[in-house]
Coordinates of C-alpha atoms in Angstrom, one line a residue:
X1 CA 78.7 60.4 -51.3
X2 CA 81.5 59.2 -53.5
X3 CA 84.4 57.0 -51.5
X4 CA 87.6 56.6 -53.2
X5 CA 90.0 53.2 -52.6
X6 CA 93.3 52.9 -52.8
X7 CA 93.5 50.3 -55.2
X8 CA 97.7 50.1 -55.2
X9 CA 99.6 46.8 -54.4
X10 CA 102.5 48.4 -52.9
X11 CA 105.2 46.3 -50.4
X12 CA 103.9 48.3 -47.6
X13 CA 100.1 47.4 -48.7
X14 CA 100.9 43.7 -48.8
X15 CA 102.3 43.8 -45.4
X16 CA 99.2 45.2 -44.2
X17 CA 97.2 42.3 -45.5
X18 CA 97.5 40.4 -42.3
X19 CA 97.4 43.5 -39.9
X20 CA 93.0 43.2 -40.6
X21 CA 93.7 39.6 -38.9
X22 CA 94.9 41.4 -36.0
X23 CA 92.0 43.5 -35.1
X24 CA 89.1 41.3 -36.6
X25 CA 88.4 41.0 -32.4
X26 CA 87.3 44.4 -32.4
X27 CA 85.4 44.2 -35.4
X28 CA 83.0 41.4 -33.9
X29 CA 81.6 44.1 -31.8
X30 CA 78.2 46.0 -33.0
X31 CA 80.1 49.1 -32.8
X32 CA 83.5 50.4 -31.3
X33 CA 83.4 52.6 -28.2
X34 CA 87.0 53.1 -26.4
X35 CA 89.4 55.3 -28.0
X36 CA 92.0 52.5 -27.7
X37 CA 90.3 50.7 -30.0
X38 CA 90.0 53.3 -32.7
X39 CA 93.5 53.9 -32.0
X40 CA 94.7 50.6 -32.8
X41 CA 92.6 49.8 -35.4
X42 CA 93.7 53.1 -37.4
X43 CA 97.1 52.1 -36.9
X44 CA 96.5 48.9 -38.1
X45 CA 93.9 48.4 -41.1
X46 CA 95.6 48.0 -44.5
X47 CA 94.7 51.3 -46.4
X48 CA 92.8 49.5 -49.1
X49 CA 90.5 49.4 -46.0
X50 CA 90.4 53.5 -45.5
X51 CA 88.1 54.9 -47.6
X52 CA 88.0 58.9 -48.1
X53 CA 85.4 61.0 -49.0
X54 CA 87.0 63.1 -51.7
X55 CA 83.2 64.6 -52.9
X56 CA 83.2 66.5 -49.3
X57 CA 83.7 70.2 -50.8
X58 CA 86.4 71.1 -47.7
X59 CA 88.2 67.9 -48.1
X60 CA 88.6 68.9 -52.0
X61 CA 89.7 72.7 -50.8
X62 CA 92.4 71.3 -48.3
X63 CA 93.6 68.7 -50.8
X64 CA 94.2 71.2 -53.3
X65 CA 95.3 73.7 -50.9
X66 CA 98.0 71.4 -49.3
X67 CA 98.8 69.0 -52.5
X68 CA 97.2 66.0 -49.8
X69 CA 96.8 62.9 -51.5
X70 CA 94.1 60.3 -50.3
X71 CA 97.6 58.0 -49.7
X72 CA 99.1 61.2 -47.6
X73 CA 95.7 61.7 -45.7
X74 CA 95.9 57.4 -45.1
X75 CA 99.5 58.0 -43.4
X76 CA 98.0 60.4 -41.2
X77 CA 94.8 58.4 -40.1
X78 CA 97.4 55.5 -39.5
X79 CA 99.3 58.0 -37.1
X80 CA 96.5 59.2 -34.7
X81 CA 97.1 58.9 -31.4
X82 CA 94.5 59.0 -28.4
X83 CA 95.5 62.6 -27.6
X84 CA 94.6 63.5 -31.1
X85 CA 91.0 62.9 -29.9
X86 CA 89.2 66.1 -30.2
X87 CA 85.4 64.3 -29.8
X88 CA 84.2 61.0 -29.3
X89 CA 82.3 58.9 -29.4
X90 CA 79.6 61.0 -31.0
X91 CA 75.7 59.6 -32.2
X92 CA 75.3 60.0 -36.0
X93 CA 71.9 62.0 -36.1
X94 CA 70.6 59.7 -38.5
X95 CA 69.1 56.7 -36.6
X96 CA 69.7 54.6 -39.5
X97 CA 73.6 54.7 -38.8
X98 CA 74.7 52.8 -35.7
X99 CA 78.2 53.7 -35.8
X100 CA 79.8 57.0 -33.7
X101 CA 81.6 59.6 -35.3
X102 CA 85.1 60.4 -34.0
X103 CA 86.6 63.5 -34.5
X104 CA 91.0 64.5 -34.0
X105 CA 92.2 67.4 -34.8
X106 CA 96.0 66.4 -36.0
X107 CA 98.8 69.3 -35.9
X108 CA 100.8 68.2 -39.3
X109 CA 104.0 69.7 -39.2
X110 CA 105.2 69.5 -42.8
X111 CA 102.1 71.9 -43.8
X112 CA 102.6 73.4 -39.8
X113 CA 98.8 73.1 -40.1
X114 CA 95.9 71.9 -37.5
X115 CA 93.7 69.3 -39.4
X116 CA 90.0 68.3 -38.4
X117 CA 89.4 64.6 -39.0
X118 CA 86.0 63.0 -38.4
X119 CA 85.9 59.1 -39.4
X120 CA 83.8 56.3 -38.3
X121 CA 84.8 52.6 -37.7
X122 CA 82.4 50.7 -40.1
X123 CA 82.6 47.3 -38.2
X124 CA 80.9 45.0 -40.6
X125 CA 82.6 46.2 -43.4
X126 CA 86.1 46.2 -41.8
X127 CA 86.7 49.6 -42.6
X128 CA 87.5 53.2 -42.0
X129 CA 85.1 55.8 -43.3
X130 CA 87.0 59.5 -43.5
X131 CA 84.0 61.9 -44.3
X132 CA 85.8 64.8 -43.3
X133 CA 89.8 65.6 -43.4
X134 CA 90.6 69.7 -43.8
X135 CA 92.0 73.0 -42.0
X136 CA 90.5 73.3 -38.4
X137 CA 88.1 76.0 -37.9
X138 CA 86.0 74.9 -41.3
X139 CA 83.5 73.1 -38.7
X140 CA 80.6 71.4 -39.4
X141 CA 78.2 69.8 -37.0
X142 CA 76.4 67.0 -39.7
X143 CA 76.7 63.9 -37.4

């Protein structure tokens, strides 16, 4: 699974440097639990720090379907809100990944389309793994 990084210094990438300082509280934690926290920290992490999995085969469908760019899906992951929260927290079936899955499904109006998010706060990385972002309904249950 290939992760792709936004890699552009833009004025509203440099003020997100010291947004990371903000949540690094959170981050001491083995793994985060409250949808508060997700909340904030998705608001707040600099998107050099949300990493989206464009290999996923329904990610690359709703991409291309909807022009989404990983920066465009980054602007939505910064503007979930708790009552986004579809699922969560939710145990990765493989016991060799600590960290829960949490899943929004996001109405976006400029596409007037229902999107199905599932991402996972990475803690010792300080990061934000997107492994899925596409149309609702194309479910999987691979946690």
């Amino acid at each position: 699974m290939q992760f792709i990084k936004n890699e552009k210094n833009s004025i509203e990438n440099n003020k997100n440097k010291d947004i990371i300082n903000v949540s690094i509280d959170t981050f001491d934690k083995d793994e985060v639990t409250d949808i508060s926290e997700v909340i904030r920290i998705c608001e707040r992490i600099s998107n050099e720090r949300i990493e989206i999995n464009q290999d996923y085969y329904k990610n690359l469908i709703f991409s291309t379907d909807y022009g989404y760019t990983p920066d465009d899906m980054r602007e939505v992951i910064h503007s979930l809100t708790k009552f986004d929260l579809y699922k969560g927290p939710e145990k990765d079936r493989n016991p060799n990944y600590k960290h829960p899955f949490w899943i929004f499904i996001k109405y976006l109006p400029d596409i007037d389309c229902n999107v199905y998010i599932k991402l996972k706060i990475v803690n010792h990385k300080l990061k934000v793994n997107v492994f899925r972002f596409h149309e609702e309904g194309m479910y999987d249950e691979d946690f």
